[in-house]
Amino acid sequence: MIGAGFMGAAHSQGWRVAPRFFDLDATPEMAVLVGRDSERTAAAAEKWGWAESATDWREVITRDDIDIVDIVTPGDSHAEIAIAALAAGKHVLCEKPLANTPAEAEAMAAAAETARAEGIFAMVGFTYRRVPAATLARDLVRAGRIGEVRQVRAAYLQDWLRDENDPLSWRLQKEHAGSGALGDIGAHAIDLAQYITDSAITRVSGTLETIVAERPLLEDASGFTGTASDAWGTVTVDDVALFNARFDAGFLGTFEASRFATGRKNALRIEVSGSAGAISFDLERMNELGVYDARADSASQGFTTVLVTEPEHPYIGAWWPAGHMLGYEHGFSHQARDFVQAIAAAVQPEPSFTAGAQVQRVLAAIETSAARDSVWSAV
Amino acid sequence: MIGAGFMGAAHSQGWRVAPRFFDLDATPEMAVLVGRDSERTAAAAEKWGWAESATDWREVITRDDIDIVDIVTPGDSHAEIAIAALAAGKHVLCEKPLANTPAEAEAMAAAAETARAEGIFAMVGFTYRRVPAATLARDLVRAGRIGEVRQVRAAYLQDWLRDENDPLSWRLQKEHAGSGALGDIGAHAIDLAQYITDSAITRVSGTLETIVAERPLLEDASGFTGTASDAWGTVTVDDVALFNARFDAGFLGTFEASRFATGRKNALRIEVSGSAGAISFDLERMNELGVYDARADSASQGFTTVLVTEPEHPYIGAWWPAGHMLGYEHGFSHQARDFVQAIAAAVQPEPSFTAGAQVQRVLAAIETSAARDSVWSAV
Amino acid sequence: MIGAGFMGAAHSQGWRVAPRFFDLDATPEMAVLVGRDSERTAAAAEKWGWAESATDWREVITRDDIDIVDIVTPGDSHAEIAIAALAAGKHVLCEKPLANTPAEAEAMAAAAETARAEGIFAMVGFTYRRVPAATLARDLVRAGRIGEVRQVRAAYLQDWLRDENDPLSWRLQKEHAGSGALGDIGAHAIDLAQYITDSAITRVSGTLETIVAERPLLEDASGFTGTASDAWGTVTVDDVALFNARFDAGFLGTFEASRFATGRKNALRIEVSGSAGAISFDLERMNELGVYDARADSASQGFTTVLVTEPEHPYIGAWWPAGHMLGYEHGFSHQARDFVQAIAAAVQPEPSFTAGAQVQRVLAAIETSAARDSVWSAV
Amino acid sequence: MIGAGFMGAAHSQGWRVAPRFFDLDATPEMAVLVGRDSERTAAAAEKWGWAESATDWREVITRDDIDIVDIVTPGDSHAEIAIAALAAGKHVLCEKPLANTPAEAEAMAAAAETARAEGIFAMVGFTYRRVPAATLARDLVRAGRIGEVRQVRAAYLQDWLRDENDPLSWRLQKEHAGSGALGDIGAHAIDLAQYITDSAITRVSGTLETIVAERPLLEDASGFTGTASDAWGTVTVDDVALFNARFDAGFLGTFEASRFATGRKNALRIEVSGSAGAISFDLERMNELGVYDARADSASQGFTTVLVTEPEHPYIGAWWPAGHMLGYEHGFSHQARDFVQAIAAAVQPEPSFTAGAQVQRVLAAIETSAARDSVWSAV
């Protein structure tokens, strides 16, 4: 695994726990953790249960005893590492967003296509698809339970930038993060909407906004959080992204990604309105799915709050009895499971780099539209 | 109408509004308001739209131009007025609880039975039955939607006594109120549970508690609210009533009535668990009903939040389009409608005084049980 | 009152009930109901409690015994009636949207300004401002409780067009309704957002969509609902309006108005994110307001569900004790109260026709933007 | 670890994960899993990551390389194993309920007291105390945030016995389970109520009920779930336990434990009403805590939904950023952490066997009361 930040902890938990609950056709071993800082990486490796640590990813990805490379670094390094790892014959799991630019993403998708011919697979880590309630939403839509999709409304609301004196971390710098709320959390909303509706976004009209443009620089320039220094810098990414989208099946979706939604911590919400029903999901109540059945008896129609913890529900059979909650990191176990099983079966795991690149193109089209006064732009 | 307190305003609104929305077979006219204080009663009569006011109820109930007597005084005067009104050949609507003692209630029920033979009808005002969501709950249970009833859990939670310095109003005095939370709000929970399940309570085990026993006396001893004086008095009724009940259909119910449920303002809650489903209601969200269907597809089971504002729902057709809320006083319009229609059709309106007396016996049995260390006692 | 449809019932209830609960400086009398059909109007007048009925509004508005003209007709007739009534020296209450075109709206605003100089006042009926929770939201924002406003997200979600076989009522015809979801319900969202934030929309980017373009014509072409005929017609208004807006205080808002939001019946939702807190409101739970205080103790921050039924809350003191719900039509009583009190005090009631015309310009700018590929357009 | 059922999986996850997130003063190693069936236990050991498996717990508990014995067998074997393990100088973590009878529990508590003098510690596994929202509830109550406690209402609602044809597992047999809903889930409610309020139950009035008395026997008599056979047997434990309790601080609590609460899967709910506020918790929304502050500004009082995922919240700092949910098994990691840290510091971990035995006495007193017609009985 390359990368030792917050996402590293989540992926480690995924790899560690998945084989304890799921029956896997191959058992992952947590071999090497690669980070920039030798000491810190060694400490993280021990803490998270990796057998070794290293600082040179190029060396590690060519080792014979390595089969899978898991990339959890910031987006600007994804392309280089992933392409090299695929070239070295390693299966690659890469955190989202796939890359910081469409060009990089396309190159990665091309590399993945080439590798695939050799039986080497690549996948991008949109884990929220693997929250059981989100997977169930897709299953219900696919099964026709809400009829024809007519509208999507999606939002990913956070508020961790609310305090204007919070420092300027790498996530607020275009050169590292590519974009702000748009790519970081908007990308999740896009993937989830496309996944649940089984339809791709083809056109967008977008608006990007930086609400607080100047912030204190970090004392330590790396890291997700840190202490503010006395020096100030300019935020070069968006705080808020608003966009509407046309899907290839014809319907419209409305999206918001915000880091200034005061009081909302991690509210990835999606509601899909169909001709015969609707589904409604909120990541802040991730074990629940709202389901509306317009064909039900008229006296008792309404949104049903399904507690998605039944054995029949996606992934749940491997976990606890009904009514026992799953948490954030379970999605990473589900991802590890699905990735391992696909590789063991020599089947392309989803979402592929091609799918990741398409999301990247949507992001780019939103930026294009935003730069052109929100005029509708093709993906 | 006899009585000019808070309940008088609610009943007045019921009489005033019902004929504007419902097609009634007879049109009620708001003739005379009777109160103790001449000036205040006259003012209330004008405010509420009664043609006249008076202070002597005995005189009014014998007037030829009066067909209906609506009693909204404190419980200690119900029996005398109702029996006299029935004897005078007037239909009687009496606020709950029917009386302060079972003996009074039985006398009233007997008087009502006698009057009924003459085509004169009496009804007791458990209006919460007529909240559309509660009526729908009963309809669904009756239609077998939750199968066989297995358990009831009910609570009526308020917190208006939370402040230990709030004064000792008539509702805290046994001689006026009969009992405290038990008779005032517990009675509502009992009626609603019996109504929805169509089963009567036959045995109870109860505990009564007075959390704050000493309070400042009111400067003005009458009235629902008022200013505290320097003198202190003893609360002679319960603040909290906890009881379990056996219903004649065999199942158990658990009940709480509290005026000390901090943060709960008017939370009359009832959940009925059945062999094939459940219903759940909370008066603080009175336009909603929770419905669980255990026969539904296992992947999408859950409590459905039915917005009880559809034309198909009880009483709603007379009001607004779907999605437009009703409030507290609409129950009084429904009560006025049902009472008028029953009288016009010469049919006994429900709940009858007999039903009201049965609730009174349940209350008495709870007091008996509480006095005997909570041993189960027959109603 | 001119107009005898669904809105007529609501306004009638407002006039009827307001003086029974509020102390008014002038007592409204329900004099004449004017409708197109003589018989139906007479029936409605009797039902709703108007002393007379008539079919010629021109005649009625000049009567000496008429002080107030309340206009609840479809939007295409508002301008003519309102301008004539003001010219006749009558105070005018006009349902929203003020008119179907900005030109009409401006003429009405001009007429109102002229009349105002004579002490004659006009108001437009955005009643949702007068839902106590919405008024409280404004009060809290104005008091600085959420700090500086940074974002607004608003939606008005209904689903009454879900069934593609439902007929083509006047609300789906541009010539009568002016626009679809945009003017009918989007206008409410706009007014509420501007009202709560005390800031006006200056620029918009919008998208309009007609999801179901062909529908059966009504057998009876008038009326809100009716039976479908065999003939089909084309829907000439939008079913869904999506728009983003820039407010003059600098922040962005995102809006959706939909009649295809399956399962949502009357969900006017607004959330305002501020630098120090947030408020959140949903008309489907109209007695509640979500309030987030970012200055609170960090361990117990969260959205507080305020039950807006306390005596301290706007309008509530006139109604019931804490915890007793209000419904849809209470807003009309509040509107009647505020209108009467303003007139009695010779003070301009809000929202004025000028405010209504501004909303109309916002609607027009959204249509302009939508026609120009969603490019941002000035109001 | 002794025991290889569902609880074994949960405890294994606790031991596995705790050291990966928390800094522990001693690192637990997962040495030996002991079960009845050799083959199944070996498989479970491999699956869950135990180094060895064994079938004779007596042998294992005396091994020198074992420091901790974790008991997750059914309640009838707890006493024998725990007492032997303590005698062998091993620290003991024992699942709740501590034992099936007060006599066994007292013997265990005595053994633990003896061992404690030697620096050997025992703890009982009421993990729900360690759900961060529940811990926060206790912290807030202890800090005086709700003032003086006045009432508790608690319920643990499940519905897994709803289907009357579901088989008669060991949990429905008195000889194995000791009691039914009472000891299995009621015990959790008791522990949580006592923990949050810091007050012990001294007297109880209880009712026990077996709703479905005859069920098909399991084909395989062991195990939590299984297939029904053709033979029928009698349920010898309660399905529902209703009880009221007097706490030593003087207040009353009302409790329900049910396996027939249709639609409720794992709803451990507790609400504590205080003189200055209230807290409200539901395990089905385990990442949230309701907090009511009666001292807050009167216009914005209400229950605040605290998302208990902030770094300031109990245990959360070790996990994910704000807004990322924890699940059921996180409590077992918290338990493992607290147990290891206490042992490393030679401090008694809580809840002790003494605390566990007190819960057992409360359960016994409820059974006594239930057998005596619900008369109040001393603990």
Short mmCIF file of C-alpha atoms in Angstrom, two decimals, chain A residues 149-156 189-190 192-193 196-197 243-245 247 251-256 267-274 277-282 303, chain C residues 154-159 211 239-242 254-264 267 269:
data_model
loop_
_atom_site.label_atom_id
_atom_site.label_comp_id
_atom_site.label_asym_id
_atom_site.label_seq_id
_atom_site.Cartn_x
_atom_site.Cartn_y
_atom_site.Cartn_z
CA VAL A 149 -35.90 7.15 -13.19
CA ARG A 150 -37.07 10.74 -13.57
CA GLN A 151 -34.92 12.85 -11.32
CA VAL A 152 -31.89 12.63 -9.10
CA ARG A 153 -31.06 14.98 -6.28
CA ALA A 154 -27.70 14.48 -4.66
CA ALA A 155 -25.58 16.41 -2.21
CA TYR A 156 -22.45 15.80 -0.25
CA ALA A 189 -21.94 11.94 -5.40
CA ILE A 190 -21.40 11.57 -9.14
CA LEU A 192 -23.08 7.06 -6.57
CA ALA A 193 -25.73 8.68 -8.74
CA ILE A 196 -27.54 3.65 -8.53
CA THR A 197 -29.30 4.78 -11.70
CA PHE A 243 -24.11 21.51 -10.71
CA ASN A 244 -26.98 20.08 -12.67
CA ALA A 245 -26.45 17.10 -14.91
CA PHE A 247 -27.88 11.59 -17.71
CA PHE A 251 -33.30 12.58 -16.79
CA LEU A 252 -31.82 15.49 -14.89
CA GLY A 253 -29.90 15.45 -11.65
CA THR A 254 -29.08 18.27 -9.28
CA PHE A 255 -25.91 18.16 -7.20
CA GLU A 256 -24.22 20.07 -4.44
CA ALA A 267 -24.00 13.94 4.64
CA LEU A 268 -23.75 12.23 1.28
CA ARG A 269 -27.38 12.25 0.30
CA ILE A 270 -29.06 10.94 -2.77
CA GLU A 271 -32.68 10.70 -3.70
CA VAL A 272 -33.86 9.12 -6.92
CA SER A 273 -37.42 9.83 -8.01
CA GLY A 274 -38.96 7.30 -10.33
CA GLY A 277 -41.28 4.93 -6.46
CA ALA A 278 -38.24 6.55 -4.98
CA ILE A 279 -35.19 5.79 -2.90
CA SER A 280 -33.50 8.11 -0.45
CA PHE A 281 -30.14 7.68 1.27
CA ASP A 282 -28.06 9.73 3.71
CA PHE A 303 -41.11 6.43 2.73
CA ALA C 154 -33.98 25.27 -0.89
CA ALA C 155 -36.37 22.91 -2.55
CA TYR C 156 -40.08 22.64 -2.96
CA LEU C 157 -40.86 19.03 -3.71
CA GLN C 158 -44.24 17.65 -4.68
CA ASP C 159 -45.24 14.61 -6.68
CA ILE C 211 -40.82 15.54 -17.83
CA ASP C 239 -42.60 20.27 -14.31
CA VAL C 240 -39.24 20.89 -12.70
CA ALA C 241 -37.21 24.03 -12.21
CA LEU C 242 -33.59 23.86 -11.07
CA THR C 254 -29.39 26.33 -4.83
CA PHE C 255 -33.06 25.70 -5.60
CA GLU C 256 -35.27 22.98 -6.92
CA ALA C 257 -38.99 23.07 -7.58
CA SER C 258 -40.47 19.78 -8.67
CA ARG C 259 -43.85 18.22 -9.18
CA PHE C 260 -42.19 14.86 -9.83
CA ALA C 261 -40.42 14.27 -6.54
CA THR C 262 -42.02 10.90 -5.94
CA GLY C 263 -43.17 10.49 -2.35
CA ARG C 264 -42.76 14.12 -1.41
CA ALA C 267 -41.86 19.44 1.08
CA ARG C 269 -37.40 22.77 2.52
#
